[in-house]
Amino acid sequence: MYHEHNLAEVQVALFSPFYVSPDIRNAIQSTGIKRINALDLVELFHCAVDETNFDIIILEAEEQVKPTSKHVCDIRQGRYGDNPYVVVNVATWKPKDEAIRTYVDFGVDDILIM
């Protein structure tokens, strides 16, 4: 039996170092998720995760692989944030083997190649 879920209260952190792609934001909102915290600086990402109990973290971080993967590792190790098991996904337009390997090694749950 299928039950609809109300996703309006789901909290999403969406990190992109340049700008948050309207396509990604629209795709997230089309699921019913309304609480999207768009972040464009690694420092803001760190502070937001430390202060907010996000349900999902999405990283669109082509140029920020090392700092964002370190933050993912810190979250997984319980160094900051309330939930070391928060879902962390990476969205990438230009997949590079080294970047994908780094994210997997540091604990992301899924990588979406666009």
Short mmCIF file of C-alpha atoms in Angstrom, two decimals, residues 3-112:
data_model
loop_
_atom_site.label_atom_id
_atom_site.label_comp_id
_atom_site.label_asym_id
_atom_site.label_seq_id
_atom_site.Cartn_x
_atom_site.Cartn_y
_atom_site.Cartn_z
CA HIS A 3 1.22 6.29 1.40
CA GLU A 4 2.12 9.82 0.46
CA HIS A 5 4.69 11.44 2.68
CA ASN A 6 4.73 15.08 3.66
CA LEU A 7 8.27 16.24 2.97
CA ALA A 8 7.65 19.91 3.74
CA GLU A 9 9.58 19.70 7.02
CA VAL A 10 12.64 17.92 5.58
CA GLN A 11 15.74 20.11 5.95
CA VAL A 12 18.23 20.14 3.09
CA ALA A 13 21.66 21.76 2.96
CA LEU A 14 22.59 22.48 -0.64
CA PHE A 15 26.22 23.51 -1.11
CA SER A 16 27.60 24.95 -4.33
CA PRO A 17 30.71 27.18 -4.36
CA PHE A 18 29.52 29.39 -7.22
CA TYR A 19 25.74 29.46 -7.24
CA VAL A 20 22.98 27.02 -6.52
CA SER A 21 21.75 25.60 -9.78
CA PRO A 22 18.06 26.41 -10.29
CA ASP A 23 17.65 22.96 -11.84
CA ILE A 24 18.82 21.24 -8.66
CA ARG A 25 16.74 23.50 -6.43
CA ASN A 26 13.64 22.93 -8.59
CA ALA A 27 14.20 19.16 -8.63
CA ILE A 28 14.38 19.12 -4.82
CA GLN A 29 11.32 21.34 -4.44
CA SER A 30 9.32 19.19 -6.86
CA THR A 31 9.47 16.37 -4.28
CA GLY A 32 7.65 18.56 -1.77
CA ILE A 33 10.75 19.61 0.19
CA LYS A 34 10.48 23.29 1.06
CA ARG A 35 13.29 23.87 3.58
CA ILE A 36 16.42 24.28 1.47
CA ASN A 37 19.43 26.07 2.94
CA ALA A 38 21.59 27.13 -0.04
CA LEU A 39 25.24 27.71 0.86
CA ASP A 40 28.09 28.98 -1.29
CA LEU A 41 31.07 29.11 1.09
CA VAL A 42 32.72 26.14 2.80
CA GLU A 43 32.77 28.10 6.07
CA LEU A 44 29.02 28.73 5.84
CA PHE A 45 28.50 25.04 5.11
CA HIS A 46 30.43 24.11 8.26
CA CYS A 47 28.49 26.57 10.44
CA ALA A 48 25.11 25.55 9.00
CA VAL A 49 25.74 21.83 9.60
CA ASP A 50 26.93 22.56 13.12
CA GLU A 51 23.83 24.64 13.94
CA THR A 52 21.08 22.81 12.02
CA ASN A 53 19.97 19.19 12.12
CA PHE A 54 19.78 18.57 8.36
CA ASP A 55 18.09 15.49 6.95
CA ILE A 56 20.01 15.60 3.66
CA ILE A 57 23.20 17.32 2.53
CA ILE A 58 23.80 17.78 -1.19
CA LEU A 59 27.19 18.96 -2.39
CA GLU A 60 27.68 20.39 -5.86
CA ALA A 61 31.39 20.89 -5.41
CA GLU A 62 33.47 20.51 -8.56
CA GLU A 63 36.21 22.84 -7.39
CA GLN A 64 35.98 22.26 -3.62
CA VAL A 65 36.61 18.50 -3.37
CA LYS A 66 39.25 18.53 -0.62
CA PRO A 67 37.59 20.96 1.81
CA THR A 68 34.09 19.54 1.37
CA SER A 69 35.25 15.93 1.63
CA LYS A 70 37.11 16.83 4.84
CA HIS A 71 33.86 18.29 6.21
CA VAL A 72 32.03 15.09 5.28
CA CYS A 73 34.69 13.11 7.16
CA ASP A 74 34.33 15.40 10.19
CA ILE A 75 30.55 14.90 10.15
CA ARG A 76 30.98 11.11 9.91
CA GLN A 77 33.47 11.16 12.80
CA GLY A 78 31.07 13.18 14.97
CA ARG A 79 33.36 16.22 15.15
CA TYR A 80 30.46 18.52 14.34
CA GLY A 81 26.79 18.34 13.49
CA ASP A 82 24.16 16.40 15.39
CA ASN A 83 23.91 13.38 13.11
CA PRO A 84 26.97 11.49 11.81
CA TYR A 85 24.60 9.37 9.70
CA VAL A 86 22.97 12.24 7.81
CA VAL A 87 22.49 11.43 4.12
CA VAL A 88 25.25 13.12 2.09
CA ASN A 89 25.02 13.16 -1.70
CA VAL A 90 27.36 14.70 -4.25
CA ALA A 91 26.12 16.06 -7.57
CA THR A 92 28.75 16.52 -10.25
CA TRP A 93 28.70 17.76 -13.81
CA LYS A 94 32.25 16.66 -14.66
CA PRO A 95 33.14 13.47 -12.82
CA LYS A 96 36.83 12.96 -12.22
CA ASP A 97 38.03 9.60 -10.93
CA GLU A 98 40.15 11.17 -8.19
CA ALA A 99 37.29 13.36 -6.92
CA ILE A 100 34.83 10.47 -6.89
CA ARG A 101 37.32 8.25 -5.07
CA THR A 102 37.96 11.00 -2.51
CA TYR A 103 34.25 11.49 -1.80
CA VAL A 104 33.63 7.75 -1.49
CA ASP A 105 36.63 7.36 0.83
CA PHE A 106 35.38 10.19 3.05
CA GLY A 107 31.88 8.78 3.45
CA VAL A 108 29.35 10.20 0.98
CA ASP A 109 26.28 8.06 0.45
CA ASP A 110 25.71 8.65 -3.23
CA ILE A 111 27.22 10.42 -6.22
CA LEU A 112 24.93 11.74 -8.93
#
